[in-house]
CSV table of C-alpha atoms and ligand atoms in Angstrom, one decimal:
chain,number,residue,atom,x,y,z
A,1,MET,CA,-54.4,-44.6,10.3
A,2,PHE,CA,-54.4,-43.3,13.9
A,3,SER,CA,-54.2,-39.7,12.9
A,4,GLY,CA,-55.1,-37.4,15.8
A,5,ILE,CA,-54.6,-40.1,18.4
A,6,PRO,CA,-51.1,-39.9,19.9
A,7,LEU,CA,-50.7,-43.7,20.3
A,8,PHE,CA,-47.0,-43.4,19.5
A,9,PRO,CA,-44.4,-40.7,20.3
A,10,GLU,CA,-43.3,-38.7,17.3
A,11,GLN,CA,-40.9,-40.5,14.9
A,12,ALA,CA,-37.8,-38.3,15.0
A,13,SER,CA,-34.8,-40.6,14.2
A,14,THR,CA,-33.7,-42.8,11.4
A,15,LEU,CA,-34.5,-45.8,13.6
A,16,ALA,CA,-38.0,-44.8,14.7
A,17,ALA,CA,-39.9,-46.0,11.6
A,18,ASP,CA,-38.1,-49.4,11.6
A,19,VAL,CA,-38.9,-50.0,15.2
A,20,ASP,CA,-42.5,-49.0,14.8
A,21,ALA,CA,-43.0,-51.1,11.7
A,22,LEU,CA,-41.7,-54.2,13.5
A,23,TYR,CA,-43.9,-53.4,16.5
A,24,LEU,CA,-47.0,-52.9,14.4
A,25,PHE,CA,-46.3,-56.1,12.6
A,26,ILE,CA,-46.1,-58.1,15.9
A,27,VAL,CA,-49.3,-56.3,17.1
A,28,ALA,CA,-51.1,-57.1,13.8
A,29,VAL,CA,-50.1,-60.8,13.9
A,30,THR,CA,-51.1,-61.1,17.5
A,31,ALA,CA,-54.4,-59.3,16.9
A,32,PHE,CA,-55.2,-61.4,13.8
A,33,PHE,CA,-54.8,-64.7,15.6
A,34,GLY,CA,-56.3,-63.4,18.8
A,35,ILE,CA,-59.5,-62.2,17.0
A,36,LEU,CA,-59.6,-65.4,14.8
A,37,THR,CA,-59.5,-67.7,17.9
A,38,THR,CA,-62.1,-65.6,19.7
A,39,VAL,CA,-64.5,-65.6,16.7
A,40,VAL,CA,-64.1,-69.3,16.1
A,41,VAL,CA,-64.6,-70.2,19.8
A,42,ILE,CA,-67.8,-68.1,19.9
A,43,TYR,CA,-69.0,-69.5,16.6
A,44,PHE,CA,-68.5,-73.1,17.6
A,45,ALA,CA,-70.0,-72.5,21.0
A,46,ALA,CA,-73.1,-71.3,19.4
A,47,LYS,CA,-73.2,-73.8,16.6
A,48,TYR,CA,-72.7,-76.9,18.7
A,49,ARG,CA,-74.7,-75.8,21.7
A,50,THR,CA,-77.1,-78.4,23.0
A,51,ASP,CA,-79.7,-78.7,25.8
A,52,ASP,CA,-79.4,-82.5,25.9
A,53,PRO,CA,-77.1,-83.3,28.9
A,54,LEU,CA,-76.7,-86.9,27.8
A,55,LYS,CA,-75.2,-86.1,24.4
A,56,ILE,CA,-71.4,-86.9,24.2
A,57,GLY,CA,-69.1,-85.4,21.6
A,58,ALA,CA,-67.5,-87.7,18.9
A,59,ARG,CA,-63.9,-88.7,19.7
A,60,ILE,CA,-61.2,-87.3,17.4
A,61,HIS,CA,-57.9,-89.1,16.8
A,62,GLY,CA,-55.5,-86.5,15.5
A,63,SER,CA,-55.1,-85.0,12.0
A,64,ILE,CA,-51.7,-84.9,10.4
A,65,PRO,CA,-52.5,-82.0,8.1
A,66,LEU,CA,-54.0,-80.0,10.9
A,67,GLU,CA,-51.0,-80.6,13.2
A,68,LEU,CA,-48.5,-79.8,10.5
A,69,ALA,CA,-50.4,-76.5,9.8
A,70,TRP,CA,-50.4,-75.3,13.3
A,71,SER,CA,-46.7,-76.2,13.7
A,72,ILE,CA,-45.4,-74.9,10.5
A,73,ILE,CA,-47.4,-71.6,10.2
A,74,PRO,CA,-46.4,-70.3,13.7
A,75,PHE,CA,-42.8,-71.5,13.0
A,76,LEU,CA,-42.6,-69.4,9.8
A,77,ILE,CA,-44.1,-66.4,11.5
A,78,SER,CA,-41.6,-66.5,14.4
A,79,ILE,CA,-38.7,-66.9,12.0
A,80,VAL,CA,-39.9,-63.8,10.1
A,81,ILE,CA,-40.2,-61.9,13.4
A,82,PHE,CA,-36.7,-63.2,14.5
A,83,ALA,CA,-35.0,-62.2,11.3
A,84,TRP,CA,-36.7,-58.8,11.1
A,85,ALA,CA,-36.0,-58.0,14.8
A,86,ALA,CA,-32.4,-59.1,14.5
A,87,ASP,CA,-32.0,-56.7,11.6
A,88,VAL,CA,-33.5,-53.8,13.6
A,89,PHE,CA,-31.4,-54.9,16.7
A,90,PHE,CA,-28.1,-54.7,14.8
A,91,ASP,CA,-29.1,-51.3,13.4
A,92,ILE,CA,-29.7,-50.0,17.0
A,93,HIS,CA,-26.6,-51.6,18.4
A,94,ARG,CA,-24.1,-50.8,15.7
A,95,PRO,CA,-23.5,-47.1,15.5
A,96,PRO,CA,-22.1,-45.8,12.2
A,97,ASP,CA,-18.3,-45.1,12.1
A,98,GLN,CA,-18.5,-41.3,12.3
A,99,THR,CA,-20.6,-40.3,15.3
A,100,LEU,CA,-20.8,-37.2,17.4
A,101,GLU,CA,-19.7,-38.3,20.8
A,102,VAL,CA,-21.5,-37.2,24.0
A,103,TYR,CA,-20.9,-38.6,27.5
A,104,ALA,CA,-23.6,-38.7,30.1
A,105,THR,CA,-24.0,-39.8,33.7
A,106,GLY,CA,-27.2,-40.5,35.5
A,107,LYS,CA,-27.5,-40.0,39.2
A,108,GLN,CA,-30.4,-39.5,41.6
A,109,TRP,CA,-32.1,-37.6,40.1
A,110,MET,CA,-30.6,-36.0,37.0
A,111,TRP,CA,-28.9,-36.6,33.8
A,112,LYS,CA,-25.6,-34.8,33.1
A,113,PHE,CA,-24.4,-34.5,29.6
A,114,GLN,CA,-20.8,-33.8,28.7
A,115,HIS,CA,-19.8,-32.6,25.2
A,116,LEU,CA,-16.3,-33.2,23.9
A,117,ASP,CA,-15.6,-29.5,23.6
A,118,GLY,CA,-16.3,-29.0,27.3
A,119,GLN,CA,-19.9,-28.0,27.4
A,120,ASN,CA,-22.0,-29.4,30.2
A,121,GLU,CA,-25.7,-29.7,30.4
A,122,ILE,CA,-28.1,-31.0,33.0
A,123,ASN,CA,-31.4,-32.6,31.9
A,124,GLU,CA,-30.9,-31.1,28.4
A,125,LEU,CA,-29.1,-32.4,25.4
A,126,HIS,CA,-28.5,-30.3,22.3
A,127,VAL,CA,-27.7,-32.2,19.1
A,128,PRO,CA,-27.6,-31.3,15.4
A,129,VAL,CA,-30.2,-32.7,13.1
A,130,GLY,CA,-29.1,-35.3,10.5
A,131,ARG,CA,-25.9,-36.4,12.2
A,132,PRO,CA,-25.4,-39.7,14.1
A,133,VAL,CA,-24.9,-39.0,17.8
A,134,LYS,CA,-23.5,-41.6,20.2
A,135,VAL,CA,-24.2,-41.2,23.9
A,136,THR,CA,-21.9,-43.2,26.2
A,137,PHE,CA,-23.1,-43.2,29.8
A,138,THR,CA,-23.0,-44.7,33.2
A,139,SER,CA,-24.6,-44.2,36.6
A,140,GLU,CA,-23.0,-42.8,39.7
A,141,ASP,CA,-25.4,-44.5,42.1
A,142,VAL,CA,-28.2,-46.9,41.2
A,143,ILE,CA,-29.5,-48.3,37.9
A,144,HIS,CA,-31.2,-45.7,35.7
A,145,SER,CA,-32.3,-46.0,32.1
A,146,LEU,CA,-31.7,-43.4,29.5
A,147,TYR,CA,-34.7,-43.3,27.2
A,148,PHE,CA,-35.4,-41.1,24.1
A,149,PRO,CA,-38.9,-42.1,23.1
A,150,ALA,CA,-39.0,-40.0,19.9
A,151,PHE,CA,-35.7,-41.7,18.7
A,152,ARG,CA,-36.9,-45.2,19.9
A,153,VAL,CA,-33.7,-45.9,21.8
A,154,LYS,CA,-33.2,-46.8,25.4
A,155,ALA,CA,-30.5,-48.4,27.5
A,156,ASP,CA,-29.8,-48.9,31.2
A,157,ALA,CA,-27.3,-46.8,33.0
A,158,ILE,CA,-25.5,-49.3,35.3
A,159,PRO,CA,-23.0,-48.3,38.0
A,160,GLY,CA,-19.6,-49.5,37.1
A,161,ARG,CA,-20.3,-50.0,33.4
A,162,TYR,CA,-20.6,-48.0,30.2
A,163,SER,CA,-23.7,-48.3,28.1
A,164,SER,CA,-24.4,-46.5,24.9
A,165,VAL,CA,-27.1,-45.6,22.5
A,166,TRP,CA,-26.9,-43.9,19.1
A,167,PHE,CA,-29.4,-42.1,17.0
A,168,SER,CA,-29.6,-39.7,14.1
A,169,ALA,CA,-32.3,-37.1,14.6
A,170,THR,CA,-34.4,-36.4,11.5
A,171,LYS,CA,-36.4,-33.4,12.6
A,172,VAL,CA,-35.6,-30.2,14.3
A,173,GLY,CA,-37.5,-29.8,17.6
A,174,GLU,CA,-37.6,-30.6,21.3
A,175,TYR,CA,-38.3,-34.1,22.5
A,176,HIS,CA,-38.6,-35.8,25.8
A,177,LEU,CA,-35.9,-37.7,27.5
A,178,PHE,CA,-36.7,-39.9,30.5
A,179,CYS,CA,-35.3,-42.1,33.1
A,180,ALA,CA,-37.1,-45.4,32.4
A,181,GLU,CA,-36.0,-47.4,35.4
A,182,TYR,CA,-37.4,-46.9,38.9
A,183,CYS,CA,-34.6,-45.4,40.8
A,184,GLY,CA,-36.0,-43.9,44.0
A,185,THR,CA,-38.3,-41.1,45.2
A,186,ASN,CA,-37.8,-38.6,42.4
A,187,HIS,CA,-37.6,-41.1,39.6
A,188,SER,CA,-40.6,-39.5,37.9
A,189,GLY,CA,-38.8,-36.2,38.0
A,190,MET,CA,-35.7,-37.5,36.3
A,191,ILE,CA,-36.7,-36.1,32.9
A,192,GLY,CA,-35.4,-33.7,30.5
A,193,LYS,CA,-35.4,-32.7,26.9
A,194,VAL,CA,-33.3,-33.2,23.8
A,195,VAL,CA,-33.1,-30.2,21.5
A,196,VAL,CA,-32.5,-31.0,17.9
A,197,MET,CA,-31.1,-28.1,16.0
A,198,GLU,CA,-30.1,-27.1,12.5
A,199,PRO,CA,-26.2,-27.5,12.2
A,200,PRO,CA,-25.5,-23.7,12.2
A,201,ALA,CA,-27.8,-23.2,15.2
A,202,TYR,CA,-26.0,-26.1,16.9
A,203,GLN,CA,-22.6,-24.5,16.2
A,204,ALA,CA,-23.8,-21.2,17.6
A,205,TRP,CA,-25.1,-23.0,20.7
A,206,LEU,CA,-21.8,-24.8,21.1
A,207,THR,CA,-19.7,-21.7,21.0
A,208,GLY,CA,-22.2,-19.6,23.0
A,209,SER,CA,-23.2,-22.0,25.7
A,210,PRO,CA,-21.9,-21.4,29.2
A,211,GLY,CA,-19.3,-23.8,30.6
A,212,VAL,CA,-17.1,-23.7,27.5
A,213,GLY,CA,-13.7,-24.3,28.9
A,214,GLU,CA,-11.2,-26.9,28.0
A,215,SER,CA,-12.2,-29.8,25.9
A,216,LEU,CA,-12.8,-33.1,27.5
A,217,ALA,CA,-9.6,-34.6,26.0
A,218,SER,CA,-7.4,-31.8,27.3
A,219,ARG,CA,-9.0,-32.1,30.7
A,220,GLY,CA,-8.1,-35.8,30.4
A,221,GLN,CA,-4.6,-34.9,29.5
A,222,ARG,CA,-4.2,-32.7,32.5
A,223,LEU,CA,-5.6,-35.5,34.8
A,224,PHE,CA,-3.3,-37.9,33.1
A,225,ASN,CA,-0.4,-35.8,34.3
A,226,ASP,CA,-1.8,-34.9,37.6
A,227,LEU,CA,-2.5,-38.5,38.5
A,228,ALA,CA,1.0,-39.4,37.3
A,229,CYS,CA,-0.3,-41.9,34.7
A,230,ASN,CA,2.3,-40.4,32.4
A,231,THR,CA,5.2,-41.7,34.6
A,232,CYS,CA,4.4,-45.3,33.7
A,233,HIS,CA,2.5,-45.1,30.4
A,234,LEU,CA,5.4,-43.6,28.4
A,235,THR,CA,4.7,-42.9,24.8
A,236,ASP,CA,7.8,-44.8,23.6
A,237,GLY,CA,6.5,-48.1,25.0
A,238,ARG,CA,9.4,-48.5,27.4
A,239,GLY,CA,7.4,-47.6,30.6
A,240,ARG,CA,6.2,-49.9,33.3
A,241,GLY,CA,2.7,-49.7,31.6
A,242,PRO,CA,2.0,-50.0,27.9
A,243,SER,CA,2.1,-46.9,25.7
A,244,LEU,CA,-1.5,-45.7,25.0
A,245,VAL,CA,-0.7,-44.1,21.7
A,246,ASN,CA,-2.8,-45.5,18.9
A,247,LYS,CA,-4.3,-48.1,21.1
A,248,PHE,CA,-7.9,-47.1,21.0
A,249,GLY,CA,-9.9,-49.4,18.7
A,250,THR,CA,-7.3,-52.1,18.6
A,251,THR,CA,-7.2,-55.5,20.2
A,252,GLU,CA,-4.5,-56.4,22.8
A,253,GLU,CA,-3.3,-59.8,24.0
A,254,LEU,CA,-3.8,-60.3,27.7
A,255,ALA,CA,-1.4,-61.8,30.3
A,256,SER,CA,-4.2,-64.2,31.3
A,257,GLY,CA,-4.6,-65.4,27.7
A,258,GLY,CA,-7.3,-64.3,25.3
A,259,ASN,CA,-7.8,-60.8,23.9
A,260,ALA,CA,-9.5,-57.6,24.8
A,261,ALA,CA,-10.9,-55.0,22.5
A,262,ILE,CA,-9.5,-51.6,23.6
A,263,ASP,CA,-12.8,-49.6,23.8
A,264,GLU,CA,-14.3,-47.2,26.2
A,265,VAL,CA,-15.4,-50.1,28.5
A,266,TYR,CA,-11.9,-51.5,28.6
A,267,ILE,CA,-10.2,-48.2,29.4
A,268,ARG,CA,-12.7,-47.4,32.1
A,269,GLU,CA,-12.2,-50.8,33.7
A,270,SER,CA,-8.5,-50.5,33.5
A,271,ILE,CA,-8.6,-47.2,35.4
A,272,LEU,CA,-10.9,-48.4,38.1
A,273,MET,CA,-9.9,-52.1,38.2
A,274,PRO,CA,-6.4,-52.3,36.7
A,275,GLN,CA,-5.9,-55.9,37.7
A,276,ALA,CA,-8.9,-57.1,35.7
A,277,LYS,CA,-7.2,-57.4,32.3
A,278,ILE,CA,-3.5,-57.0,32.2
A,279,VAL,CA,-1.9,-56.6,28.8
A,280,ALA,CA,0.6,-59.4,28.0
A,281,GLY,CA,4.1,-58.6,28.9
A,282,TYR,CA,3.3,-56.2,31.8
A,283,GLN,CA,3.2,-56.6,35.5
A,284,PRO,CA,0.1,-56.0,37.6
A,285,LEU,CA,1.6,-52.8,39.2
A,286,MET,CA,-1.0,-50.2,38.6
A,287,PRO,CA,-3.0,-49.0,41.6
A,288,THR,CA,-6.7,-48.7,41.4
A,289,PHE,CA,-8.2,-45.3,40.9
A,290,GLN,CA,-11.6,-46.4,42.2
A,291,GLY,CA,-13.0,-43.6,44.5
A,292,LEU,CA,-10.2,-41.2,43.4
A,293,VAL,CA,-11.6,-40.2,40.0
A,294,SER,CA,-15.2,-39.2,39.4
A,295,GLU,CA,-17.1,-40.7,36.6
A,296,GLU,CA,-16.8,-37.4,34.7
A,297,ASN,CA,-13.0,-37.5,35.1
A,298,VAL,CA,-13.0,-41.1,33.9
A,299,MET,CA,-14.8,-39.9,30.8
A,300,ALA,CA,-12.2,-37.2,30.3
A,301,LEU,CA,-9.4,-39.8,30.7
A,302,VAL,CA,-11.1,-42.1,28.2
A,303,GLU,CA,-11.5,-39.3,25.8
A,304,TYR,CA,-7.8,-38.4,26.2
A,305,VAL,CA,-6.7,-42.0,25.4
A,306,LYS,CA,-9.0,-41.9,22.4
A,307,SER,CA,-7.4,-38.7,21.2
A,308,LEU,CA,-3.9,-40.2,21.4
A,309,ARG,CA,-2.6,-40.7,17.9
A,310,ALA,CA,0.9,-41.4,16.8
A,311,ALA,CA,2.7,-38.1,16.2
A,312,PRO,CA,3.1,-37.1,12.6
A,313,ALA,CA,6.5,-37.8,11.1
A,314,VAL,CA,7.6,-34.2,11.7
A,315,SER,CA,6.7,-33.2,15.2
A,316,ARG,CA,7.0,-29.5,16.2
A,317,ALA,CA,7.5,-30.4,19.9
A,318,GLU,CA,10.4,-32.9,19.4
A,319,PRO,CA,12.3,-32.0,16.3
A,320,THR,CA,14.4,-34.9,15.0
A,321,ALA,CA,18.1,-34.6,14.2
A,322,GLU,CA,17.6,-34.4,10.4
A,323,ASN,CA,14.9,-31.9,10.8
A,324,GLU,CA,17.0,-29.4,12.9
A,325,SER,CA,18.8,-27.4,10.4
A,326,PRO,CA,21.5,-25.3,11.9
A,327,THR,CA,20.5,-22.3,9.7
A,328,ALA,CA,16.9,-22.4,10.7
A,329,PRO,CA,15.7,-19.9,13.2
A,330,GLN,CA,15.5,-21.4,16.7
A,331,GLU,CA,12.1,-20.2,17.6
A,332,ASN,CA,11.8,-22.3,20.7
A,333,ARG,CA,14.9,-21.1,22.5
B,1,LIG,CU1,-33.2,-42.5,37.4
B,1,LIG,CU2,-35.4,-43.5,37.4
């Protein structure tokens, strides 16, 4: 319809067409009634125009059918918009189960992306085509907003809080990413690009990109030991702090009553503000790590906690009594 006129950014995610359809519907409804009203006003102004200053219009005392019509029709239209928008909203806010996870931080004036395998990027984000990607991010200073126009997703990066967006790119190519919240002098320069690649090219990029070191989770594990988190959060659950094994994605009862979902937001809060939500049965002993751990290290710790799964029944590191056969070669000694 608008071919050749770039009214909209390219549609490059599974969400883009839905967002645009809803948007165009609202524009069409608005335009229809806006034009209808204007035309009728002009028509009546011309039709009932008079030069006689003494003429007075007839009095009108309501009309039930008319009033019902202008109440019920807008009501039905708003309900359609509400239901449709709620559907799109849930699609945008509920990522699928299996997503590729990427962390990001915004700061004046750049976006830093952190892949789970350890790759870092600044103002660039490489993702594979056709795979849902979830970006979890925060800000190190003021409020920014991470915006992928071609994917039709955007969320504020707020200091002290995790936000996230998800998308599944449908087309290989390079697309803009913006900061969409005025954040100081160089706000307009806080831009970058997202590079959508075929999966093999993405794999090649992952292995070949500079900065490949330890994975985010293993960096988190190192920090977990360096910061002595492991002295309280024993894996057998007998420590001064709760065991963190298999806790991600569950719900815990709190000492203050109520429950808390153990997600990225909860783990981050518990590192920086440990007194905020104490798990029932534990004392508020944990010191705060606010100011001691950078946002990137918090992300590494969160990723480490997410990676903690109960050890399989037979663990190589801690052989059980039944498992230790006297005749087996003792390879660890
Ligand atoms: Cu960051 Cu605008």
